[in-house]
Amino acid sequence: MKKAIFFLIPVCLSVMSCTKEKTDYEAEINMVVTEHYEFKEAAAINIDDYHISIEALNGTFYKGYNEIRLKISGANTNENINAPAVTFLPVMTNADGSRASCPHRYNLVYNADDKYFPGYAVFTGESGTNETWELYISFTINNQSHSVKQAITVQEQTNKNLNMTTFTGKDSEQYFIALVAPQKPKVAENELVAGIYKFNEPTSPPSGSFPDPSQFSYSEVSDYTLQLDPRMPEPSMGNHSSINNKDLTQQDDGLYHGVVNYTMTGNWTLNFIMLNQNGKILKGTEVPTDFTPGVEGVKSELYIDILF
Amino acid sequence: MVFGILFLGMNANAQNPQAQNDTAKVLEEVKVTALAKKKIQTEMKMAVSVDEFLASSDNISFIKRGAYAWEPLLNNMSTERSTITIDGMHVFGACTDKMDPITSYVESNNLSTIDIKSGQEGSLHGATVAGSIDLKRKSTPFTPEKKYSGAYQTGFEFNNKQFFNLGNLSYSSDKFVVDGSISFRKAGNYYDGNNNEVTHSQYNKFNTSVGLAYKTSPFSAVRVDAIFDKANNVGFPALPMDLWLSRALITSASYKQLFQHGLIRVWDTKVYYNAVEHYMDDTKRPENLVHMDMPGWSTTYGLVSRANLKRGDYSAEIQLNAYNNLSIAEMRMYPQDRSKRTMFAYSWPWVTTKFTSLAMNNSWDISENSRLNLGGSLGYNYNRSKYVEFNWIFHPGTPQEKSRVLPGLHASYQLTVKQFDFSAGAGYGHRAPSVSEGYGYYIYNSFDRYDYIGNPDLKNEISYEANASAGFKNEKMGIEAKANYFYIQNYIIGRILSLGSPMNYQSVGVKGYTSLNHARIFNIALNANYNILQHLHWKGMLTYARATDDKDGNLPFIRPLSYQTSLHFMYKKFGIQTSLNGDFTQRNFSPEYGEDQTPAYMILNVSANYSFNIKNCKIVLQAGAENLLNEYYSTYADWGNIPRMGRNIFTSLKFSF
Ligand SMILES: [Cu+2]
């Protein structure tokens, strides 16, 4: 009897093990998406007696939206100092020598609680042979102004959930939409955050020494609406969509917040229609809502693809 | 009856004759309250599958998705509404598409009986609405002398080239019993009544079981049991996918104690563990442009402890059930460009169910010819969805955990007046939604072609039930009429959601499980038998059911007026049987739930057998034909109107000693 039981146990154990392994759901999402939540130094500049440190997530500037934290300290102290009139300007130089910037916060205001200057930059391209990026920073301490420029490297954003798009609206203005959150979506209700920016056409030719900020002016658009229709573009998914999504509207942080529901992992297209403060469509088209298995989903003329 | 048999064996050795009488009486009581089917064979066929055997019962019907693993409907209600157990153990299928009802994990040669109880009488094993089906395993009693017994059965069925081999062997002694069984079945595609091949209807099944019992004292014994079942390459012609592999391991260890004196006569406690895995396969269907993996796992462990009580005219059964089940089902879709990222979701997002219930059935013999039964159960059901974010898509903010209290009550009165007997009863009970009904996520139902979404906030389904029967019996004949009526509040069913778009390639929309205000189900069955001559017997059965929703619309999968009638003639060692069965036209079908009208059909079957002995070995030879007239038909419950099997000639041979 006892022998029989001892014989049975290993037999049981061997048939108990599963034929196919269960999916590790957390690892499944991590496979495509790496989430960064630590700010590290991405650029460091020494000027006169001061040290400037610019921090970004993962210590890297990526194409798309980058939240930055600028810190100024005395060269020999680690104490962060407040300074009035800090300006921040990213400039991109093309192979032909032409220059442009990208959406960014120009005048930085010190955050006394966290002891840094918060800002952002929406880099529109990656550094390469045709494109180089520099940061122009200036600040004034003790009535003495300091200016410096620093070359940086903008890397490719591999996380498609932080994609961006650039387009010209029906009002002939140049717009930028950059995804800010979620970095790592879930099969769930996700808060979708995006920045919407426009380029302010200069009204007068450049003046003074380079750079003339009036030539590189961008602003966060106010009170626009970004209508959302998420769909899975894959033909096999037949234009599958989700429910309970909310259009993006501007909140106090200047960014646009809405809700997107992802019903499964994979490729999704965020189809948008952008309306101005008067409800006029500036860009985007309605997408078909029928279930069309075997046919690739039709996209709006304004869309961003994501993947998780 | 498992412990009944074991019990008798131990009893043969009991020293106290008084105890012997009493315990035998206890057994009788148990037998009377159980409406058990006796032997796993029908009159027509001795080598039946578990499904075929169940089909001969008047309150069981089937949803058929192919030739294998039929879903048993009890009182015309689907498996969510009944508790299906193996020796009281809860086992849950791992398939979101119901390809694996529990009945598919046993085999006829490791079962002794199937115990079917209707309505709340079945609440002993757990909360139920429709009733309970308990599959009782074979267990050989202890014998004073060492004894071997066994059987081997083989056969061939011509229509689908099914070849089967079933063997079982037992050894028993005063202290020790071993039971073992093994079976193989292999079948190809079957042919319908127009002689067309029904593709994807093949199956392969392997099943083995072992049981060891050891008598620890004259009044106590321990027993360990295991069943291993494996089905692979099983076609489901009515579904867009097949089964690649399904495996189940069902184990238990039990301890039984008999008492010579006092109120408690038997106490039997069992711990169990079972694991089921299920992998579907859609690669053999060219119509699927998309390939999808749909693995499922279901693991359950639990405890069942029961006691039989008896004092004077009073007897009772008390049963404690507790189990924990984890159900997981995944969907992984492959894009056309295989190098691209696959798409993933859970159809069962790691759903845990914990259930505990305490149930009791009491009976009093009020007089020589009347008895009152009174029973009740109180259950506690807890669910937790690990990846609740999947449920939040359709039910934002729904709690991750949900507890329910599930009470049940029933009463009945039986009266015997001369050759007549009557009974009347009533019941009340709750059930919790199943894993799919509560937490299912885009489960594709190929019957109505909708994707189904569970709702964790569904209310308990509450059943109010009444039943009655009347019968007459003498040596020559018997006739019995039985009827029951269920009024079910918060009846759970899928309703079209205007929002959301389907996920599965072949679906047309999304349905969410919702509660109807109520539904009503009425079943009636008429059984009769007549002994025309000493060796010529006639039997007949007529059943009818009617079920409506709260708007008086028809519910789906309700059996139309149907009949079975058979003649059985014996002459010396020969036996000849013929039977006729069929359904009338389905008049009350439900287009709303994807049904169309099924026409009437009638099937004629015949078989003959010859039995003889060689030494101690009994040999039976049988040959016969099902659907002799090769009728082309499908029944009201054939998923997607797939045609049933045409003429099937079967042969079998059985040795037993
Ligand atoms: Cu399945």
PDB file of C-alpha atoms in Angstrom, chain A residues 1 4 8 12 15-23 25-26 28 31-32 186-189 232 234-237 239-241 243-244 261-267 291 293-294 307-308, chain B residues 176 212 214 228 244-245 247 249 273 277 279 290 297 328 330 332-336 340-346 350 387 389-390 393-394 396 441-442 499-505 507:
ATOM      1  CA  MET A   1       0.000   0.000   0.000  1.00  0.00           C
ATOM      2  CA  ALA A   4       2.012   2.031  -4.178  1.00  0.00           C
ATOM      3  CA  LEU A   8       1.980   7.103  -7.526  1.00  0.00           C
ATOM      4  CA  CYS A  12       1.130  12.213 -10.547  1.00  0.00           C
ATOM      5  CA  VAL A  15       1.334  14.262 -15.519  1.00  0.00           C
ATOM      6  CA  MET A  16       0.480  17.338 -13.482  1.00  0.00           C
ATOM      7  CA  SER A  17       2.921  19.598 -15.239  1.00  0.00           C
ATOM      8  CA  CYS A  18       1.263  21.618 -17.959  1.00  0.00           C
ATOM      9  CA  THR A  19       1.848  20.905 -21.614  1.00  0.00           C
ATOM     10  CA  LYS A  20       2.030  24.577 -22.543  1.00  0.00           C
ATOM     11  CA  GLU A  21       3.226  27.321 -20.285  1.00  0.00           C
ATOM     12  CA  LYS A  22       0.864  30.031 -19.188  1.00  0.00           C
ATOM     13  CA  THR A  23       1.605  33.532 -20.387  1.00  0.00           C
ATOM     14  CA  TYR A  25       1.206  38.785 -18.429  1.00  0.00           C
ATOM     15  CA  GLU A  26       3.558  41.341 -16.884  1.00  0.00           C
ATOM     16  CA  GLU A  28       4.225  40.082 -21.995  1.00  0.00           C
ATOM     17  CA  MET A  31       8.566  42.669 -23.850  1.00  0.00           C
ATOM     18  CA  VAL A  32       7.737  45.622 -26.105  1.00  0.00           C
ATOM     19  CA  LYS A 186      -2.451  48.009 -20.042  1.00  0.00           C
ATOM     20  CA  VAL A 187      -5.380  46.054 -21.339  1.00  0.00           C
ATOM     21  CA  ALA A 188      -7.593  48.374 -19.376  1.00  0.00           C
ATOM     22  CA  GLU A 189      -8.821  51.893 -19.138  1.00  0.00           C
ATOM     23  CA  MET A 232      -6.825  47.837 -34.174  1.00  0.00           C
ATOM     24  CA  GLU A 234      -4.565  44.618 -38.309  1.00  0.00           C
ATOM     25  CA  PRO A 235      -6.794  43.064 -41.036  1.00  0.00           C
ATOM     26  CA  SER A 236      -7.501  40.059 -38.816  1.00  0.00           C
ATOM     27  CA  MET A 237      -8.969  42.347 -36.185  1.00  0.00           C
ATOM     28  CA  ASN A 239     -11.421  47.326 -37.414  1.00  0.00           C
ATOM     29  CA  HIS A 240     -11.941  46.276 -33.782  1.00  0.00           C
ATOM     30  CA  SER A 241     -12.501  49.117 -31.346  1.00  0.00           C
ATOM     31  CA  ILE A 243     -15.785  51.400 -25.583  1.00  0.00           C
ATOM     32  CA  ASN A 244     -15.889  54.107 -22.918  1.00  0.00           C
ATOM     33  CA  ASN A 261      -9.431  51.603 -23.485  1.00  0.00           C
ATOM     34  CA  TYR A 262      -7.298  48.856 -24.954  1.00  0.00           C
ATOM     35  CA  THR A 263      -9.107  45.518 -25.132  1.00  0.00           C
ATOM     36  CA  MET A 264      -6.008  43.488 -25.921  1.00  0.00           C
ATOM     37  CA  THR A 265      -2.303  43.949 -26.450  1.00  0.00           C
ATOM     38  CA  GLY A 266      -0.932  44.589 -29.924  1.00  0.00           C
ATOM     39  CA  ASN A 267      -1.046  47.338 -32.516  1.00  0.00           C
ATOM     40  CA  PHE A 291     -16.587  45.341 -38.331  1.00  0.00           C
ATOM     41  CA  PRO A 293     -12.734  41.207 -40.942  1.00  0.00           C
ATOM     42  CA  GLY A 294      -9.898  40.670 -43.364  1.00  0.00           C
ATOM     43  CA  LEU A 307       2.048  49.262 -29.762  1.00  0.00           C
ATOM     44  CA  PHE A 308       2.260  47.403 -26.488  1.00  0.00           C
TER      45      PHE A 308
ATOM     46  CA  PHE B 176      -6.962  -4.377   0.470  1.00  0.00           C
ATOM     47  CA  LEU B 212      -6.580   1.652  -3.853  1.00  0.00           C
ATOM     48  CA  TYR B 214      -7.116  -0.246   2.602  1.00  0.00           C
ATOM     49  CA  PHE B 228      -6.151  10.416 -15.993  1.00  0.00           C
ATOM     50  CA  TRP B 244      -5.572  19.680 -30.128  1.00  0.00           C
ATOM     51  CA  LEU B 245      -5.185  18.299 -26.621  1.00  0.00           C
ATOM     52  CA  ARG B 247      -5.846  16.454 -20.323  1.00  0.00           C
ATOM     53  CA  LEU B 249      -5.869  14.503 -13.760  1.00  0.00           C
ATOM     54  CA  TYR B 273      -7.229  17.837  -6.391  1.00  0.00           C
ATOM     55  CA  GLU B 277      -5.685  21.687 -19.395  1.00  0.00           C
ATOM     56  CA  TYR B 279      -5.609  23.539 -25.990  1.00  0.00           C
ATOM     57  CA  VAL B 290      -6.389  34.405 -38.643  1.00  0.00           C
ATOM     58  CA  TRP B 297      -6.395  25.741 -17.506  1.00  0.00           C
ATOM     59  CA  ILE B 328      -7.407  30.746 -16.759  1.00  0.00           C
ATOM     60  CA  GLU B 330      -5.894  33.049 -22.922  1.00  0.00           C
ATOM     61  CA  ARG B 332      -3.352  35.042 -28.590  1.00  0.00           C
ATOM     62  CA  MET B 333      -4.022  36.226 -32.096  1.00  0.00           C
ATOM     63  CA  TYR B 334      -1.425  36.110 -34.776  1.00  0.00           C
ATOM     64  CA  PRO B 335      -1.257  38.934 -37.310  1.00  0.00           C
ATOM     65  CA  GLN B 336      -1.081  38.073 -40.987  1.00  0.00           C
ATOM     66  CA  LYS B 340       4.733  41.379 -36.181  1.00  0.00           C
ATOM     67  CA  ARG B 341       3.672  41.458 -32.611  1.00  0.00           C
ATOM     68  CA  THR B 342       0.932  39.048 -31.544  1.00  0.00           C
ATOM     69  CA  MET B 343      -2.179  40.313 -29.831  1.00  0.00           C
ATOM     70  CA  PHE B 344      -3.027  39.009 -26.411  1.00  0.00           C
ATOM     71  CA  ALA B 345      -5.932  39.028 -23.987  1.00  0.00           C
ATOM     72  CA  TYR B 346      -7.386  36.822 -21.284  1.00  0.00           C
ATOM     73  CA  TRP B 350      -7.247  34.280 -13.709  1.00  0.00           C
ATOM     74  CA  TYR B 387      -6.470  40.861 -13.952  1.00  0.00           C
ATOM     75  CA  GLU B 389      -8.654  45.471 -15.677  1.00  0.00           C
ATOM     76  CA  PHE B 390     -10.069  43.188 -18.365  1.00  0.00           C
ATOM     77  CA  ILE B 393     -13.285  47.533 -19.938  1.00  0.00           C
ATOM     78  CA  PHE B 394     -17.008  46.801 -19.970  1.00  0.00           C
ATOM     79  CA  PRO B 396     -15.576  50.196 -15.161  1.00  0.00           C
ATOM     80  CA  TYR B 441     -14.030  38.374 -21.906  1.00  0.00           C
ATOM     81  CA  TYR B 442     -14.777  38.177 -25.626  1.00  0.00           C
ATOM     82  CA  LEU B 499     -21.556  49.265 -27.807  1.00  0.00           C
ATOM     83  CA  GLY B 500     -18.244  47.600 -28.420  1.00  0.00           C
ATOM     84  CA  SER B 501     -17.086  45.793 -31.503  1.00  0.00           C
ATOM     85  CA  PRO B 502     -16.298  42.117 -31.840  1.00  0.00           C
ATOM     86  CA  MET B 503     -12.807  40.749 -31.490  1.00  0.00           C
ATOM     87  CA  ASN B 504     -13.131  37.274 -32.941  1.00  0.00           C
ATOM     88  CA  TYR B 505     -12.812  37.025 -36.655  1.00  0.00           C
ATOM     89  CA  SER B 507     -18.305  37.087 -34.869  1.00  0.00           C
TER      90      SER B 507
END
